[in-house]
Coordinates of C-alpha atoms in Angstrom, one line a residue:
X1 CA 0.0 0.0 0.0
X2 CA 1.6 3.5 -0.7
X3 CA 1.7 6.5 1.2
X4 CA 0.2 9.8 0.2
X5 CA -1.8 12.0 3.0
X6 CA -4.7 13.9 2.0
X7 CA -4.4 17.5 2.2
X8 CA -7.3 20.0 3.5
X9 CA -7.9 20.9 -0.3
X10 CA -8.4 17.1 -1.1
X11 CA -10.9 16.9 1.9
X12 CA -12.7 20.5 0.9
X13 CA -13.1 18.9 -3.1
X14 CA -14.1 15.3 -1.8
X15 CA -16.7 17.1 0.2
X16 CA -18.1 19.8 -2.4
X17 CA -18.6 16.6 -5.0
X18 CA -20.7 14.7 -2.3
X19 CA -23.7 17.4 -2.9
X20 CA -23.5 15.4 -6.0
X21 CA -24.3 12.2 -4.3
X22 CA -26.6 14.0 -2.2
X23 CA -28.4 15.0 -5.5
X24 CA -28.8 11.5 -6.8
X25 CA -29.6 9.8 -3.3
X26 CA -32.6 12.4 -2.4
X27 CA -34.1 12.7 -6.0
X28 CA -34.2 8.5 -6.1
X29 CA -35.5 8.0 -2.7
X30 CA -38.2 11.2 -2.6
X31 CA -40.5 9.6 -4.6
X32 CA -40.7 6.4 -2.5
X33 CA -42.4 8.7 0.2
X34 CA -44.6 10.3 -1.9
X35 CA -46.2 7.4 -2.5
X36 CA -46.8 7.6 1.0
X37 CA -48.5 10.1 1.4
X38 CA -52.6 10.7 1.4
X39 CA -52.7 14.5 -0.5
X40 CA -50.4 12.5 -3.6
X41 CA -52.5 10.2 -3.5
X42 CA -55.3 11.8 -3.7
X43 CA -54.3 14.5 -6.5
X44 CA -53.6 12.0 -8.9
X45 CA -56.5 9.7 -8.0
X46 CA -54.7 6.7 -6.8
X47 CA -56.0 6.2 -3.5
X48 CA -58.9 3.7 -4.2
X49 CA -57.7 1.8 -7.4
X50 CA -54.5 -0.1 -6.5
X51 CA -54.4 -1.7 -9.9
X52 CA -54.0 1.9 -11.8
X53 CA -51.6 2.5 -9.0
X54 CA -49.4 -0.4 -9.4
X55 CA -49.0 0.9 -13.3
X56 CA -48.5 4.6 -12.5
X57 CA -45.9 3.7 -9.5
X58 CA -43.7 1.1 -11.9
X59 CA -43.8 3.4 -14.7
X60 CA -42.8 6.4 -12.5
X61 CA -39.6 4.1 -11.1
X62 CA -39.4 2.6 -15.1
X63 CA -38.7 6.3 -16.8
X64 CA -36.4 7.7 -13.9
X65 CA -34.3 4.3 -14.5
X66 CA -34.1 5.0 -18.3
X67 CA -33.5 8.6 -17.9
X68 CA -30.4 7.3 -16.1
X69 CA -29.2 5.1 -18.4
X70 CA -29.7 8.5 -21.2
X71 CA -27.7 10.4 -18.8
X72 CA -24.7 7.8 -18.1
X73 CA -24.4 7.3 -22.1
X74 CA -24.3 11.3 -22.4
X75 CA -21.6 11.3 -19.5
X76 CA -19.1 8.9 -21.2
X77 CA -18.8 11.0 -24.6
X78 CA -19.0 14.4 -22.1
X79 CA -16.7 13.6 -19.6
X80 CA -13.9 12.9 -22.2
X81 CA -14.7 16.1 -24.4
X82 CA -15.7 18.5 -22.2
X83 CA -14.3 17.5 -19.0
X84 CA -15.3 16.5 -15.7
X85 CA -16.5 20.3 -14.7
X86 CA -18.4 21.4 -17.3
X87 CA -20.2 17.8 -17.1
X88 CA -20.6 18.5 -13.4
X89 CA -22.5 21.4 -13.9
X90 CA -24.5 20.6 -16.7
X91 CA -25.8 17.4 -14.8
X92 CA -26.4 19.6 -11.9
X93 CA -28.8 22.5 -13.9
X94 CA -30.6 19.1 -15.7
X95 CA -31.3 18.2 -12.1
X96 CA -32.5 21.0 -11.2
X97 CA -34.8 21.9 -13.8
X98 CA -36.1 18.0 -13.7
X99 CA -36.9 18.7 -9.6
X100 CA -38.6 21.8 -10.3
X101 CA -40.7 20.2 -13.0
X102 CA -41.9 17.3 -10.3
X103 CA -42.9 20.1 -7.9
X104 CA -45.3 21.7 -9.7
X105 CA -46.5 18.6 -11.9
X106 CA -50.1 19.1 -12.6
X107 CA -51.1 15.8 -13.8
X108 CA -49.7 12.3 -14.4
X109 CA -48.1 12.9 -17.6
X110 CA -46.5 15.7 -16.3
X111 CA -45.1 14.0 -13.7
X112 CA -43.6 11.0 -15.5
X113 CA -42.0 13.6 -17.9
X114 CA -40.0 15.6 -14.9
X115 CA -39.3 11.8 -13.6
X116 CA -37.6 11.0 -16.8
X117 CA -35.4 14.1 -17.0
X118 CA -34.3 14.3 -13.6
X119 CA -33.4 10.7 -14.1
X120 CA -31.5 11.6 -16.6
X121 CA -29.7 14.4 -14.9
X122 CA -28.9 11.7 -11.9
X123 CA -27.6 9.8 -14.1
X124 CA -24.9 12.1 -14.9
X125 CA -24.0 12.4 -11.5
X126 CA -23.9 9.0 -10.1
X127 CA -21.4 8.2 -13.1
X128 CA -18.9 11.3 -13.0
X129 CA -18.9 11.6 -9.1
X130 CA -17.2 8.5 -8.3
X131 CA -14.8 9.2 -10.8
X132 CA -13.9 12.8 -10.3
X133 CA -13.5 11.6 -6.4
X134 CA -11.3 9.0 -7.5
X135 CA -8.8 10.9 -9.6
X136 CA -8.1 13.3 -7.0
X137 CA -7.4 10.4 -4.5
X138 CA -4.2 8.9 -2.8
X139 CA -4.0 5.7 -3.1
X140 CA -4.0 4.5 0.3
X141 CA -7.4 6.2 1.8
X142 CA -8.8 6.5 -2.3
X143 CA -11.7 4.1 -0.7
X144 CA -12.4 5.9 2.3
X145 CA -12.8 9.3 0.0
X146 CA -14.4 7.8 -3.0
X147 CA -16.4 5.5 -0.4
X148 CA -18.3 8.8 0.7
X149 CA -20.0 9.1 -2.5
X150 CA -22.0 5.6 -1.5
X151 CA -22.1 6.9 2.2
X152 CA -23.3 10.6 1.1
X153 CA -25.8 9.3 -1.2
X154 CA -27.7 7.0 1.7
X155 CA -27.9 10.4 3.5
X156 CA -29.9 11.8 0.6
X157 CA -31.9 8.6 1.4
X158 CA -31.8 9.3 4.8
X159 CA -33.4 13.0 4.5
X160 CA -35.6 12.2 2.0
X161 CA -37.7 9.6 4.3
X162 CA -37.3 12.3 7.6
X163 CA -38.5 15.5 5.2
X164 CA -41.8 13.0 4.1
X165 CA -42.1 11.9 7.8
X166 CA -42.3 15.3 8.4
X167 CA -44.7 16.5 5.6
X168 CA -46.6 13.8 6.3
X169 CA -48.0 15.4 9.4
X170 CA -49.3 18.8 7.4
X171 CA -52.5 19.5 7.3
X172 CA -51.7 21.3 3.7
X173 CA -52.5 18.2 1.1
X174 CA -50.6 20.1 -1.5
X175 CA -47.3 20.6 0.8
X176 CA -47.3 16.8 1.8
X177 CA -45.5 16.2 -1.7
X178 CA -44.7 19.1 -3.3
X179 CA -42.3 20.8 -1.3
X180 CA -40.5 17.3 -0.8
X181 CA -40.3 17.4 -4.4
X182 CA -39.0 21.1 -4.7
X183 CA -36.6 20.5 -2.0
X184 CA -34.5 17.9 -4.5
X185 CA -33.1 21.5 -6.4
X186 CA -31.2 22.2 -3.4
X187 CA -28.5 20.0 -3.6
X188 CA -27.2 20.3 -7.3
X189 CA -27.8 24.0 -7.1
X190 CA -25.5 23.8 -3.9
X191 CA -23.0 21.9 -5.9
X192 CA -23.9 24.5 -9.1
X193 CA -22.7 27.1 -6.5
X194 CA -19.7 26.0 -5.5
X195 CA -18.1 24.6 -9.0
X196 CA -15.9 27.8 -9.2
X197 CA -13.9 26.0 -6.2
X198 CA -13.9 22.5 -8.0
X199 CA -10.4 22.4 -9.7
X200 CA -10.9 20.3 -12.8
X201 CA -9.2 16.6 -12.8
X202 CA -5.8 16.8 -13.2
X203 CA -5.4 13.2 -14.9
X204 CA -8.1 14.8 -17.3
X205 CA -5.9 17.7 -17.7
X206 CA -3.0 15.4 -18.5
X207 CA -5.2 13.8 -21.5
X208 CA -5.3 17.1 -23.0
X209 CA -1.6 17.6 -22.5
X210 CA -1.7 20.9 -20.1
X211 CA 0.8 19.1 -17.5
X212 CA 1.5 22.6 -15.8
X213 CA -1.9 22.5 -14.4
X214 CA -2.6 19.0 -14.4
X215 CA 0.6 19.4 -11.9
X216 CA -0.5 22.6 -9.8
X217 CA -3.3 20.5 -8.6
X218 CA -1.4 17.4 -7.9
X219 CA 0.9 19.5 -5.3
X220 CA -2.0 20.8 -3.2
X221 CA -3.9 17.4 -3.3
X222 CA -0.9 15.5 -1.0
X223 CA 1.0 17.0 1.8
X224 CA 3.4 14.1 2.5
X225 CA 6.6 13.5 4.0
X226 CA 10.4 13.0 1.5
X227 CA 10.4 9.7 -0.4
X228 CA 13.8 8.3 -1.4
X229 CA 13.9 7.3 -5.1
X230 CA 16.2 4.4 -6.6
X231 CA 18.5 7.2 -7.2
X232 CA 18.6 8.4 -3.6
X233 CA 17.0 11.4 -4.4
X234 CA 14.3 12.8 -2.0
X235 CA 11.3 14.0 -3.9
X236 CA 7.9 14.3 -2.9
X237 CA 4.9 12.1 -3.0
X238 CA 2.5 14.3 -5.1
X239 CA 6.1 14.4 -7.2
X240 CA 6.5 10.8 -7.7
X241 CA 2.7 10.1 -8.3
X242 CA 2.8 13.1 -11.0
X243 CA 5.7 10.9 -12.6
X244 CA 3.8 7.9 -12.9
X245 CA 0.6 9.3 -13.7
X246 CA 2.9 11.3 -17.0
X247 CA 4.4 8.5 -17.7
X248 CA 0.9 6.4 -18.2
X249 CA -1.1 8.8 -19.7
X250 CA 1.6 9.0 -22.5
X251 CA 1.8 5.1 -22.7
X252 CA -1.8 4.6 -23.3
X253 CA -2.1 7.5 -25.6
X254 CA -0.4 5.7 -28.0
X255 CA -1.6 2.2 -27.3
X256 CA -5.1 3.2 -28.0
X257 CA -4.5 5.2 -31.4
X258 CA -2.0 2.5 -32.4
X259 CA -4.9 -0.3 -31.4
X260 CA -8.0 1.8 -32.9
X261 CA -9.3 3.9 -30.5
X262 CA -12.3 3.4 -29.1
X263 CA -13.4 -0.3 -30.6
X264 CA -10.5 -1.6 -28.1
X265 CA -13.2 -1.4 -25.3
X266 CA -14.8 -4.2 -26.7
X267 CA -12.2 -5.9 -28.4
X268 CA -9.3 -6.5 -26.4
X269 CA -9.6 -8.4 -24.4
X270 CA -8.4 -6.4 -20.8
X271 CA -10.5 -3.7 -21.6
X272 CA -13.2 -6.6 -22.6
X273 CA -13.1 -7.6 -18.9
X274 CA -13.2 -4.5 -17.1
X275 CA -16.5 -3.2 -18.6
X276 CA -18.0 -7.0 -18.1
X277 CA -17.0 -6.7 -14.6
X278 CA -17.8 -2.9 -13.8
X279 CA -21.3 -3.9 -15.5
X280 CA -21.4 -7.1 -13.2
X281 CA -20.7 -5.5 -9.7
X282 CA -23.6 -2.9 -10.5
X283 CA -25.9 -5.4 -11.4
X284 CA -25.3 -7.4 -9.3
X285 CA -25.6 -5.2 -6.9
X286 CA -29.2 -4.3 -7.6
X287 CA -30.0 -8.2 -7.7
X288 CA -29.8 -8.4 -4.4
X289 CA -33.1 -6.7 -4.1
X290 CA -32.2 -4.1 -2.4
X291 CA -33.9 -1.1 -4.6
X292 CA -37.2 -3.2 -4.8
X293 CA -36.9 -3.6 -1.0
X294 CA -36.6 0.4 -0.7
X295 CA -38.9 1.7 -3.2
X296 CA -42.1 -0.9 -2.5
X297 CA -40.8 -0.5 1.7
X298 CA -44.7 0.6 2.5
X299 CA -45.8 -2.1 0.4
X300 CA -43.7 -4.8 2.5
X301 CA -44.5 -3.1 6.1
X302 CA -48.0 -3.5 5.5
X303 CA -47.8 -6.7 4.7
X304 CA -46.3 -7.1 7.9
X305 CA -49.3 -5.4 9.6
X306 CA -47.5 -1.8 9.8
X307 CA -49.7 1.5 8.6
X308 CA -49.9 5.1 8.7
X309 CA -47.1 7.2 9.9
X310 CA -45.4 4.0 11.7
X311 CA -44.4 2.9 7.8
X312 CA -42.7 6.2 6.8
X313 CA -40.9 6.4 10.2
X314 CA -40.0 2.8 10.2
X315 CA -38.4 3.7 6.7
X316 CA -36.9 6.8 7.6
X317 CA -34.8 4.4 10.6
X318 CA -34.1 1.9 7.9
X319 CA -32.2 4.5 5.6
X320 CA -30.2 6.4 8.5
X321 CA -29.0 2.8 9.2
X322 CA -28.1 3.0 5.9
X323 CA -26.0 5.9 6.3
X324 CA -24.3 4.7 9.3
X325 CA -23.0 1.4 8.2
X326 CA -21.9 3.3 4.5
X327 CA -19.5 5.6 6.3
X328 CA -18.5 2.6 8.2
X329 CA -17.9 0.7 4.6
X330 CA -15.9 3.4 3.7
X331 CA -13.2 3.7 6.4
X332 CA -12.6 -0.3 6.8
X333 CA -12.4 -0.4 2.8
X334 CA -8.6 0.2 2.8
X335 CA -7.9 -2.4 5.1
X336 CA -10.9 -5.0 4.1
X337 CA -10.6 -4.8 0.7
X338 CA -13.5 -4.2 -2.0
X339 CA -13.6 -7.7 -3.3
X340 CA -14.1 -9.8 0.2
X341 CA -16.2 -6.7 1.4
X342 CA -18.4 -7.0 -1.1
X343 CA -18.6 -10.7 -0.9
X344 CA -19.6 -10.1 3.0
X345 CA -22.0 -7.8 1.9
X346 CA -23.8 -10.0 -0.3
X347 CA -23.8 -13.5 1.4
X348 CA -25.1 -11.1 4.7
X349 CA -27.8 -9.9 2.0
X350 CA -28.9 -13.8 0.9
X351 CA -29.2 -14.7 4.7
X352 CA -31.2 -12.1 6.0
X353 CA -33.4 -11.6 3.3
X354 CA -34.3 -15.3 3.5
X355 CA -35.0 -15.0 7.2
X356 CA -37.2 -12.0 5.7
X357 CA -39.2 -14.2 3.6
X358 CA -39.4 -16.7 6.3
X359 CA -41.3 -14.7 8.7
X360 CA -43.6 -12.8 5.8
X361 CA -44.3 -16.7 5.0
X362 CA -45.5 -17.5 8.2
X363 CA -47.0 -14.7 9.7
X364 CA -48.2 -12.3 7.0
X365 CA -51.8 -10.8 7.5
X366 CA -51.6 -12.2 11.1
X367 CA -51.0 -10.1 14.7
X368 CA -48.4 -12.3 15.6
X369 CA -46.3 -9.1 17.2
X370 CA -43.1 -11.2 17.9
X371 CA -43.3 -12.7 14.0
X372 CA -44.1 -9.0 12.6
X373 CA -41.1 -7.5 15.1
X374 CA -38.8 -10.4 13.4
X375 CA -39.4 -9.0 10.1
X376 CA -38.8 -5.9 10.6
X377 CA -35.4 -6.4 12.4
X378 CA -34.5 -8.5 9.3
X379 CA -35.1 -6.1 6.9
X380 CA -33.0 -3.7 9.0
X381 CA -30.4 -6.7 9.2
X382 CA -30.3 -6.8 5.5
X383 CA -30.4 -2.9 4.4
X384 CA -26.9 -3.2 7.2
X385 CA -25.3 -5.5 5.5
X386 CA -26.0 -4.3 1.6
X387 CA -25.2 -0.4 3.3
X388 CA -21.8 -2.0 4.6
X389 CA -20.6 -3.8 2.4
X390 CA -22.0 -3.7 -0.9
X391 CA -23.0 0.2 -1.8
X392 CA -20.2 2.0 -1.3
X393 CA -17.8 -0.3 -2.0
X394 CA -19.5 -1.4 -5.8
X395 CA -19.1 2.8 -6.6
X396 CA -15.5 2.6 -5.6
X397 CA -14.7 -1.0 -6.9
X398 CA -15.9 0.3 -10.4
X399 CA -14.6 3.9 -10.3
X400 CA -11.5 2.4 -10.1
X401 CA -10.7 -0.8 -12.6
X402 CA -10.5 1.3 -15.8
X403 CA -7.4 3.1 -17.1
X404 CA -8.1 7.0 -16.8
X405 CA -8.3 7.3 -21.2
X406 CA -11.6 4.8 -20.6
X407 CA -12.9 5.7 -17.3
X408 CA -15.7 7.5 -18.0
X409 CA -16.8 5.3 -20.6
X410 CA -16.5 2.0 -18.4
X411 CA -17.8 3.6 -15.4
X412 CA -21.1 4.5 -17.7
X413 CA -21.1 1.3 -18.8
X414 CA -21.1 0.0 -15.7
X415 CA -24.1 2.1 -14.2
X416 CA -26.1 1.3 -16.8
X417 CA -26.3 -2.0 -15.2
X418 CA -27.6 -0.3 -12.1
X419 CA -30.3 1.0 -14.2
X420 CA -31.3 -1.7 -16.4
X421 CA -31.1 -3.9 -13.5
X422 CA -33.5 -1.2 -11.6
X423 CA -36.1 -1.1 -15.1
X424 CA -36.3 -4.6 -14.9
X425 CA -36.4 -5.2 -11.1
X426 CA -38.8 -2.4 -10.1
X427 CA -41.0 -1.9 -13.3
X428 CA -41.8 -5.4 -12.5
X429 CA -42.2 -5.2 -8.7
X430 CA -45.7 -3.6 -7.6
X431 CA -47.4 -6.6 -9.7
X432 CA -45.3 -9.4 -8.4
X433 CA -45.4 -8.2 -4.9
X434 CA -49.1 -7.6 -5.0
X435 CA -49.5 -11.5 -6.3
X436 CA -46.8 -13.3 -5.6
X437 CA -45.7 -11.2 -2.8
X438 CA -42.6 -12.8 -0.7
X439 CA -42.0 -15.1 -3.6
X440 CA -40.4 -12.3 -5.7
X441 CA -37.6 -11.9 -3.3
X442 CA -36.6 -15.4 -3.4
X443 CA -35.0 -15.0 -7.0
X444 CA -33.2 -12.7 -5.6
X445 CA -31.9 -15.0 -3.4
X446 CA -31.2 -17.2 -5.6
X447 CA -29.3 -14.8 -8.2
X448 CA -27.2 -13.2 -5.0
X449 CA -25.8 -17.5 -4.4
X450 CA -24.6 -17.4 -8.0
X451 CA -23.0 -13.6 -7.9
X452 CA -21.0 -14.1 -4.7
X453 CA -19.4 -17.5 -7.0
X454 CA -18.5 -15.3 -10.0
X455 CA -17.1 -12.7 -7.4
X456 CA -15.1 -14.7 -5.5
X457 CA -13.5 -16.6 -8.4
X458 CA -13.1 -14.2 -11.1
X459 CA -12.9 -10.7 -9.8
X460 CA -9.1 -9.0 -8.9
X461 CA -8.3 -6.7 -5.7
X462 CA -7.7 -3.3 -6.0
X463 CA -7.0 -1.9 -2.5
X464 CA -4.1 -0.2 -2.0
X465 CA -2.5 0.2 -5.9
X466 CA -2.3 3.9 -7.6
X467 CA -5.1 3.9 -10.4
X468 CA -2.1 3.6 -13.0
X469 CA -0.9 0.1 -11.3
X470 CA -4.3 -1.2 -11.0
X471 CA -3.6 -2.1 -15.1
X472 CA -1.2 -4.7 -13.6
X473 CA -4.3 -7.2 -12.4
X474 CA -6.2 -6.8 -15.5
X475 CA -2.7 -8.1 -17.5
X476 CA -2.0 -4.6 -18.8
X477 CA 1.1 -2.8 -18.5
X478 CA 2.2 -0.4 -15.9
X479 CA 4.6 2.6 -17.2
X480 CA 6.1 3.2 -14.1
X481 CA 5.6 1.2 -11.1
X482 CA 5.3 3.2 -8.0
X483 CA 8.5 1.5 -6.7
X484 CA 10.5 2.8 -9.7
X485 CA 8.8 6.1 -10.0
X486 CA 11.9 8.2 -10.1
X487 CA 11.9 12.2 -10.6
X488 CA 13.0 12.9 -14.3
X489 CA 13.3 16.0 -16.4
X490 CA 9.9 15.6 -18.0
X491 CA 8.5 16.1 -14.8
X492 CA 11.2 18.9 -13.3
X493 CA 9.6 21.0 -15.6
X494 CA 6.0 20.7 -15.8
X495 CA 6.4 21.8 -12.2
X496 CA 9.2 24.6 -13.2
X497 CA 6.5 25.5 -15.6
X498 CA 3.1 25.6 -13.6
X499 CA 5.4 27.5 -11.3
X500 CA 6.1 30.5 -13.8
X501 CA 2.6 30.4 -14.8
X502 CA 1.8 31.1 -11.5
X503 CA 4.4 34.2 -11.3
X504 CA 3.2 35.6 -14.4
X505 CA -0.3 35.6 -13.1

């Protein structure tokens, strides 16, 4: 594992991105409340058919998905061209416009059209966070600081359920869901707000060959102690990770022209098995159940006997546990490892959602109290270990595995198997819960026993390696190992020249 301390600026960055993952975990989890509460409901007139419901619900949860498989395409192609800032903000006025939309929707249609584009503004976000986070990183905590984007995007979970706890209490029918609604502009016009403070990513800044900045951020990211190269020179962390991360970007430059650009992704046969991978740890992710247990939660507590305002505040405790054990994920991820954390995560996930089905099984529609109790301590058991092992860790796992000239594509790639995976799962949920009921999380079950196989056998660590050495466990290869990363004249002046820059300024 290397070295390489985060500086204030690195914590200050980390934490201005995270209003992005605030932005995608309130505007997912909002609408799961509303459909909560009596004065929605009632406005759209789906209190008293629950057939009409079931549709408008699924296709609601359908189009957000599929706005966020438009928006992680867009991201790939933007990322690249435009550059992680200007996609940042562009994702964050989509999100905003898409939130203000759903808070003054005056019919269904309306409704599903604001659903779809703030989907697809989410989907922006949940792609380029993880990977703005991760190139700014240090190696040795780059899962703790990425890991927030899973932990800060439970906490838009979190506050979503407590705001509708709240509004579910008004006596204003028209409050209960619009200003829940509204309040999703907040967070992307927050991190709108404070872009001028984002630096842009400096390995982005390599790809377009302006080194003298890429470099200027690189030396405020780190504060670090002297490292003694193989020529028993003392240079700098930020120094030697600038050298490796030159030296890389100008390798794979000309690998991919000389290989043809960007048909390699799918053609050889590294790059083949990162996007099949990325895709698979997404999707798998989802397969647990976990989204279908969220969104339909008022569904499942009434099945256990549960109403009213009880549900909603039973679901506002299920996310803040949420929340808890992802900023737990993120600061044991270093040590752990993502692989065998989310292995844990899953197998934790299999058990305790069987127990779930167990107890619905035996003591659904009764007043059993210690049966109905059980349940709900399962599903808490379960949302603790997906939150602690799986959610954060899959964002980091995935931000991570592609070389920097492909990130944003395979990261894209790989959220769209979040939101296929979330089409399929939840467009598909209100009518198999409403007649098949606990027997729909049993594939679930099932799929989660194969996943943790594939995981287990086929899928390489990451924990510790710089994002250039990762290349090493996918058979690519490294320009510079980190061991070997001397201090040459390339990279003397780069810094001699950010330097004047800086002067003549």
């Amino acid at each position: 594992m290397h070295g390489g301390h985060y500086s204030a600026f690195n914590i200050r960055i980390i934490l201005f991105l995270t209003l992005g993952s605030l932005t995608y975990g309130y505007a997912f989890s909002v609408i799961s409340n509303t459909f909560g509460q009596p004065g929605f409901l009632q406005y759209f007139n789906l209190a008293n058919n629950p057939s009409y419901t079931n549709k408008i619900e699924g296709s609601i949860s359908g189009l957000f998905s599929a706005g966020g498989i438009l928006g992680a395409l867009a991201v790939g192609y933007m990322c690249d061209k435009h550059g992680r800032k200007i996609t940042m903000n562009t994702a964050a006025l989509i999100c905003i416009i898409g939130g203000a939309l759903q808070a003054g929707s005056i019919n269904v249609a309306m409704l599903l059209v604001a659903r779809f584009i703030t989907g697809c503004g989410i989907g922006m976000m949940v792609v380029l966070i993880p990977i703005f986070q991760a190139e700014i990183s240090p190696p040795s905590s780059r899962g703790l600081l990425v890991g927030q984007h899973g932990a800060w995007i439970v906490f838009g979970y979190a506050i979503a359920s407590w705001v509708g706890v709240g509004t579910f209490y008004s006596s204003n029918l028209s409050f209960q869901w619009r200003f829940p609604l509204a309040l999703q502009c907040v967070f992307p016009l927050g991190l709108f707000c404070c872009s001028p403070w984002v630096p842009e990513s400096p390995r982005w800044l390599l790809m377009q060959g302006r080194h003298a900045e890429s470099w200027d951020i690189i030396s405020r990211l780190h504060v670090d102690g002297n490292i003694v190269d193989a020529n028993k020179i003392k240079i700098s962390y930020a120094q030697k990770e600038f050298h490796q991360m030159v030296k890389q970007v100008e390798m794979d430059s000309h690998a991919w022209i000389a290989g043809g650009g960007a048909r390699q992704m799918y053609s050889k046969a590294s790059y083949r098995k990162r996007m099949m991978i990325g895709f698979f740890t997404q999707y798998s992710a989802q397969a647990t159940g976990a989204m279908v247990v969220s969104n339909y939660m008022v569904n499942l507590y009434n099945d256990l006997g549960f109403s009213g305002g009880l549900v909603l505040i039973l679901g506002a405790l299920y996310v803040t546990v949420a929340t808890m054990a992802n900023f737990l994920a993120s600061f044991v991820m270093d040590f752990v490892g993502r692989v065998r954390l989310l292995i844990i995560g899953m197998i934790g996930c299999m058990v305790t959602l069987g127990l779930e089905c167990a107890m619905e099984a035996e003591y659904m529609g009764t007043n059993n109290r210690v049966g109905n109790s059980l349940g709900v301590f399962f599903i808490f058991c379960f949302i603790f270990f997906y939150a602690g092992g799986i959610d954060a860790t899959s964002y980091v796992y995935c931000s991570e595995i592609f070389p920097t000239h492909i990130r944003s594509q395979g990261m894209a790639f790989s959220m769209i198997g979040t939101f296929l995976s979330t089409v399929v799962f939840l467009e598909a949920g209100p009518t198999a819960l409403s007649n098949i009921r606990w027997y729909y999380y049993v594939m679930f079950i099932c799929l989660t026993a194969v996943h943790v196989t594939i995981l287990w056998r086929h899928f390489p660590e990451t924990k510790g390696l710089s994002l250039e050495e990762i290349n090493m466990r996918f058979g690519d290869e490294v320009a510079v190992h980190f061991s070997e990363a001397g201090y040459d004249d390339s990279s003397r002046n780069h810094e001699s020249n950010a330097t004047e820059m800086k002067e003549g300024i």
